[in-house]
PDB file of C-alpha atoms in Angstrom:
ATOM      1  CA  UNK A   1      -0.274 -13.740   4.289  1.00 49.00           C
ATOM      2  CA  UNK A   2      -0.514 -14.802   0.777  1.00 55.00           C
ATOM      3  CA  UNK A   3       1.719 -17.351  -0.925  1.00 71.00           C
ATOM      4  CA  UNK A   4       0.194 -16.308  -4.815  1.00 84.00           C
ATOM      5  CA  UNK A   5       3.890 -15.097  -5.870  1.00 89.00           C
ATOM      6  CA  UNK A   6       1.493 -12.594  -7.962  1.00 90.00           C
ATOM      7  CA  UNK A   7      -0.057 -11.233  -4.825  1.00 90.00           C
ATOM      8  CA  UNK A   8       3.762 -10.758  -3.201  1.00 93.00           C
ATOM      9  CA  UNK A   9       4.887  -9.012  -5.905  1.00 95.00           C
ATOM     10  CA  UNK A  10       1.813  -6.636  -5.604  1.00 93.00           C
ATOM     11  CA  UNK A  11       2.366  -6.183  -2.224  1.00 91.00           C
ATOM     12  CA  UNK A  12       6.476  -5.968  -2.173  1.00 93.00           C
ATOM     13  CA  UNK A  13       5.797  -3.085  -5.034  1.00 95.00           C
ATOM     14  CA  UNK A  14       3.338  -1.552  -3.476  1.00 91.00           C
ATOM     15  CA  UNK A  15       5.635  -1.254  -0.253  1.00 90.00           C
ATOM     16  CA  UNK A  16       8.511  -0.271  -3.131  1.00 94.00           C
ATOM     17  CA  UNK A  17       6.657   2.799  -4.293  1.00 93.00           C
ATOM     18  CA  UNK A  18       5.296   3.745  -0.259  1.00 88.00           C
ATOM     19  CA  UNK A  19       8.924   3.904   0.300  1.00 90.00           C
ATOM     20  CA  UNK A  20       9.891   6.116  -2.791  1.00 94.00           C
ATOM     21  CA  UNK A  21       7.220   8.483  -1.988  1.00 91.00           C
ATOM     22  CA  UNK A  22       7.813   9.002   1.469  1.00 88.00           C
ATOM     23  CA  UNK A  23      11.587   9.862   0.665  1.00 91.00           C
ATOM     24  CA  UNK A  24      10.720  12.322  -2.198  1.00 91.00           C
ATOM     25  CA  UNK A  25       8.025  13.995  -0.007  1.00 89.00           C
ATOM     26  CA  UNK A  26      10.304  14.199   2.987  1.00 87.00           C
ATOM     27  CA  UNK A  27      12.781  15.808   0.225  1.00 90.00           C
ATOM     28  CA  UNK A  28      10.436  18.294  -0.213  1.00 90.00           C
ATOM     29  CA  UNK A  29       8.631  17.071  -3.677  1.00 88.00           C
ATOM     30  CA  UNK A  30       4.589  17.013  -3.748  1.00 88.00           C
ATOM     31  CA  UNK A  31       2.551  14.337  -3.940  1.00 86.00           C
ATOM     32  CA  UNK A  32       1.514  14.822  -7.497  1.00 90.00           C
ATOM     33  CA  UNK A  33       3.643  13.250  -9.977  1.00 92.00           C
ATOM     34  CA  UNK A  34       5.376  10.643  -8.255  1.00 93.00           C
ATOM     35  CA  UNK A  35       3.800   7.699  -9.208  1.00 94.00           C
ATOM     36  CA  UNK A  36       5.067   8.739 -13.084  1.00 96.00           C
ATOM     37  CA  UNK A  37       8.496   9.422 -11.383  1.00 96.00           C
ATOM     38  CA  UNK A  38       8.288   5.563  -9.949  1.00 97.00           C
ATOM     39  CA  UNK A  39       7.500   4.340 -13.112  1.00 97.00           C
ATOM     40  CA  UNK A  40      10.339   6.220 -14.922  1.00 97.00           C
ATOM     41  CA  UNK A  41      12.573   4.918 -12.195  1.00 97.00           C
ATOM     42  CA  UNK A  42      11.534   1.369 -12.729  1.00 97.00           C
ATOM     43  CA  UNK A  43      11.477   2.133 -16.700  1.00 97.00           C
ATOM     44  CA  UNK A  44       7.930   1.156 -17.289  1.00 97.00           C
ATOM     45  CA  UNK A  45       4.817   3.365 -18.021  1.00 96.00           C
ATOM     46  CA  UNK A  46       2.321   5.176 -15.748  1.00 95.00           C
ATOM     47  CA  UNK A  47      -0.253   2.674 -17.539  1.00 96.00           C
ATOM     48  CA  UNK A  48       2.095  -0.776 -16.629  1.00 96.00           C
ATOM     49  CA  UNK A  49       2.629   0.932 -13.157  1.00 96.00           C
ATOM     50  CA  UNK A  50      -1.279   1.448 -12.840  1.00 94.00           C
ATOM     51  CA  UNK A  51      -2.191  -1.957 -13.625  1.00 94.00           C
ATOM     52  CA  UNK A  52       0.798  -4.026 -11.440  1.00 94.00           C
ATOM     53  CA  UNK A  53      -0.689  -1.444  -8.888  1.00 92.00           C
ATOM     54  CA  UNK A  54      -3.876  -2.103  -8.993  1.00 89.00           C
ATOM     55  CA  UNK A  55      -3.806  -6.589  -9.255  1.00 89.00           C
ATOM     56  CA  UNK A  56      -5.469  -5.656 -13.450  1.00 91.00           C
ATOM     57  CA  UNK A  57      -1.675  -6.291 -14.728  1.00 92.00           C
ATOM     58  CA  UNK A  58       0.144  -9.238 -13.128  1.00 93.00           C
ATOM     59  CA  UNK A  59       3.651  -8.755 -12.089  1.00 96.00           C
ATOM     60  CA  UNK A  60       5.461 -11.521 -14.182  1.00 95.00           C
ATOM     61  CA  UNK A  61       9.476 -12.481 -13.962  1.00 96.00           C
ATOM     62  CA  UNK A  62      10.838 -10.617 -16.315  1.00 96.00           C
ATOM     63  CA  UNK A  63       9.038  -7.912 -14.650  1.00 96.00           C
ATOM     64  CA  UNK A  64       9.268  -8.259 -11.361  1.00 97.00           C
ATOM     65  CA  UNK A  65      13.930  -8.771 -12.307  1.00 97.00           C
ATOM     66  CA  UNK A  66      13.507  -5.435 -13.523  1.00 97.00           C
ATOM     67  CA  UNK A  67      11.897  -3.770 -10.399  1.00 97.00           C
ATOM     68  CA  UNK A  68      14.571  -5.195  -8.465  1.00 97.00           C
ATOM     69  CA  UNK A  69      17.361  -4.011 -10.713  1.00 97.00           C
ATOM     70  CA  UNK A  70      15.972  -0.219 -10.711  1.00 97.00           C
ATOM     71  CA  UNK A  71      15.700  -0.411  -7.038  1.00 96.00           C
ATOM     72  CA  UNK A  72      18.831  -2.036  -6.773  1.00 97.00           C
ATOM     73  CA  UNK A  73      17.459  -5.100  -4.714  1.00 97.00           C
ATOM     74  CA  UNK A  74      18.581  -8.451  -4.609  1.00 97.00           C
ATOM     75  CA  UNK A  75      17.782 -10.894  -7.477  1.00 95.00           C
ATOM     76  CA  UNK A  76      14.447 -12.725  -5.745  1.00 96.00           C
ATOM     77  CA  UNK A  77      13.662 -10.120  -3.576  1.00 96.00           C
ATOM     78  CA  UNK A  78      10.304  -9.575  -5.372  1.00 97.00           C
ATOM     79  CA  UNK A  79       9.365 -12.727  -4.972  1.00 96.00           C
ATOM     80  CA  UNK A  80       9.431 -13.278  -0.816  1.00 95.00           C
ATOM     81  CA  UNK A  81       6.780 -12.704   1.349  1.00 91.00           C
ATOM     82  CA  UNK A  82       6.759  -9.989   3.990  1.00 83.00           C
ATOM     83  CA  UNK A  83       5.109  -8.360   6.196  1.00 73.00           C
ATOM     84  CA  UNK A  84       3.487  -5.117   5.166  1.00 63.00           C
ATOM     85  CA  UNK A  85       4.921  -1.438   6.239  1.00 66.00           C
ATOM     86  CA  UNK A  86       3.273   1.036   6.905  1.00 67.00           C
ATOM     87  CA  UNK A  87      -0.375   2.238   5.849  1.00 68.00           C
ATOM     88  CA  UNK A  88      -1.825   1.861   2.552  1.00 70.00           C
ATOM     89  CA  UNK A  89      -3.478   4.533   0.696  1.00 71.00           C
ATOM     90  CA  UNK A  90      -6.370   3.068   1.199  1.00 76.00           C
ATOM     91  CA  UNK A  91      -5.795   2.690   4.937  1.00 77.00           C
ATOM     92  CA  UNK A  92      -5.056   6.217   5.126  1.00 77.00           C
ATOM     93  CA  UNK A  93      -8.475   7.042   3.559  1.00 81.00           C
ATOM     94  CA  UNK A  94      -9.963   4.940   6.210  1.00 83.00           C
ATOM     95  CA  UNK A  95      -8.645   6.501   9.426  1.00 82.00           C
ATOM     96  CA  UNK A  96      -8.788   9.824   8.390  1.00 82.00           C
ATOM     97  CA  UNK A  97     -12.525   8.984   7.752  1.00 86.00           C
ATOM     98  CA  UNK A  98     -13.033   7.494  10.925  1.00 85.00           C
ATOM     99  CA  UNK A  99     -10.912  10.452  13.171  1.00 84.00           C
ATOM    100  CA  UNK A 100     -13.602  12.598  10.918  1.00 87.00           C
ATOM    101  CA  UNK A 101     -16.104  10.660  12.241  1.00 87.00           C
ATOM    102  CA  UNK A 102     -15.128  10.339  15.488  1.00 86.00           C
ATOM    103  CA  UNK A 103     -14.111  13.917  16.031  1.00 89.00           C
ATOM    104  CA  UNK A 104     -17.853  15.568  14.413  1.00 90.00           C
ATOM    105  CA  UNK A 105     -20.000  13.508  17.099  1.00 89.00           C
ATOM    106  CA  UNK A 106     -20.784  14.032  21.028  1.00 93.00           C
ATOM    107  CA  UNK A 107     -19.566  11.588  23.379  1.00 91.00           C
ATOM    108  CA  UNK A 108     -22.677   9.632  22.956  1.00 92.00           C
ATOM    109  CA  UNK A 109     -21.812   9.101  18.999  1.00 90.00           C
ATOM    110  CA  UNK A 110     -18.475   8.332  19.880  1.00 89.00           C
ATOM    111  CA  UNK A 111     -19.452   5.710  22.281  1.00 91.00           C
ATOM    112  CA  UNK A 112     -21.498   4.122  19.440  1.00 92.00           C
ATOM    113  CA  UNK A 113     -18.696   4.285  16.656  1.00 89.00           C
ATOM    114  CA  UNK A 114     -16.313   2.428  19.396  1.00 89.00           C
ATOM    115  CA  UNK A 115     -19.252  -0.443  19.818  1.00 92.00           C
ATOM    116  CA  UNK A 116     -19.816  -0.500  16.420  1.00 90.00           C
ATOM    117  CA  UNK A 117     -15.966  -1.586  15.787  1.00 87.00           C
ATOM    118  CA  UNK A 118     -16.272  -3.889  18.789  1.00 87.00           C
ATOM    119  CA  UNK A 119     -19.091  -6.021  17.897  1.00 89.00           C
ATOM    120  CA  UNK A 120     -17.698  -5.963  14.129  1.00 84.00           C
ATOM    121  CA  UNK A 121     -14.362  -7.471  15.172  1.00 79.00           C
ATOM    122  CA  UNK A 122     -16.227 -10.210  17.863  1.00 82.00           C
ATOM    123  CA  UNK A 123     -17.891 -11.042  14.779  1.00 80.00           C
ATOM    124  CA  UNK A 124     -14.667 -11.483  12.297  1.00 70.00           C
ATOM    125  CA  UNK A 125     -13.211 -13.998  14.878  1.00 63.00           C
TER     126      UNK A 125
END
């Protein structure tokens, strides 16, 4: 884990929004359009939500005290480091493009793909 307080804000509003969107689409809401609705709940812009998003825009104090008001958090919540819930977007991406891949091959391809992540993670260590 990181101990850049910019990088656990990133991350803490990054699990923020994960957690808005999966109550509004178990609600019954699409996809499309919530990450305006997040920023209208946290009273910011789509283009300030973008950029604290995406690292481009750090998330500063006076910033970060106004994500936790809007979500009614705790003052400092923002600011301590936690584990990570759930899959990212980009996770997501991943494993659907690896069941893809896994599922359009013979048993021989699959074989491979499963060595493939084995030697990769032997070699991470």
């Amino acid at each position: 884990m990181s101990s850049d307080p910019h990088t656990i804000r990133r991350q803490n509003a990054l699990s923020l929004f994960q957690q808005f969107a999966e109550e509004r689409i178990a609600a019954g809401e699409q996809p499309k359009g919530l990450e305006i609705a997040f920023a209208e709940k946290l009273g910011i812009s789509g283009a300030t939500w973008s950029m604290a998003k995406s690292g481009s825009r750090p998330i500063g104090d006076k910033l970060a005290r106004q994500f936790e008001h809007r979500c009614a958090l705790p003052a400092g919540w923002m600011d301590e480091e936690r584990a990570p819930q759930g899959l990212s977007q980009a996770e997501q991406q991943f494993l659907a493009s690896a069941l893809e891949a896994y599922r359009g091959t013979n048993s021989d391809g699959r074989k491979q793909l499963r060595q493939l992540i084995k030697t990769w993670n032997q070699r991470t260590r």
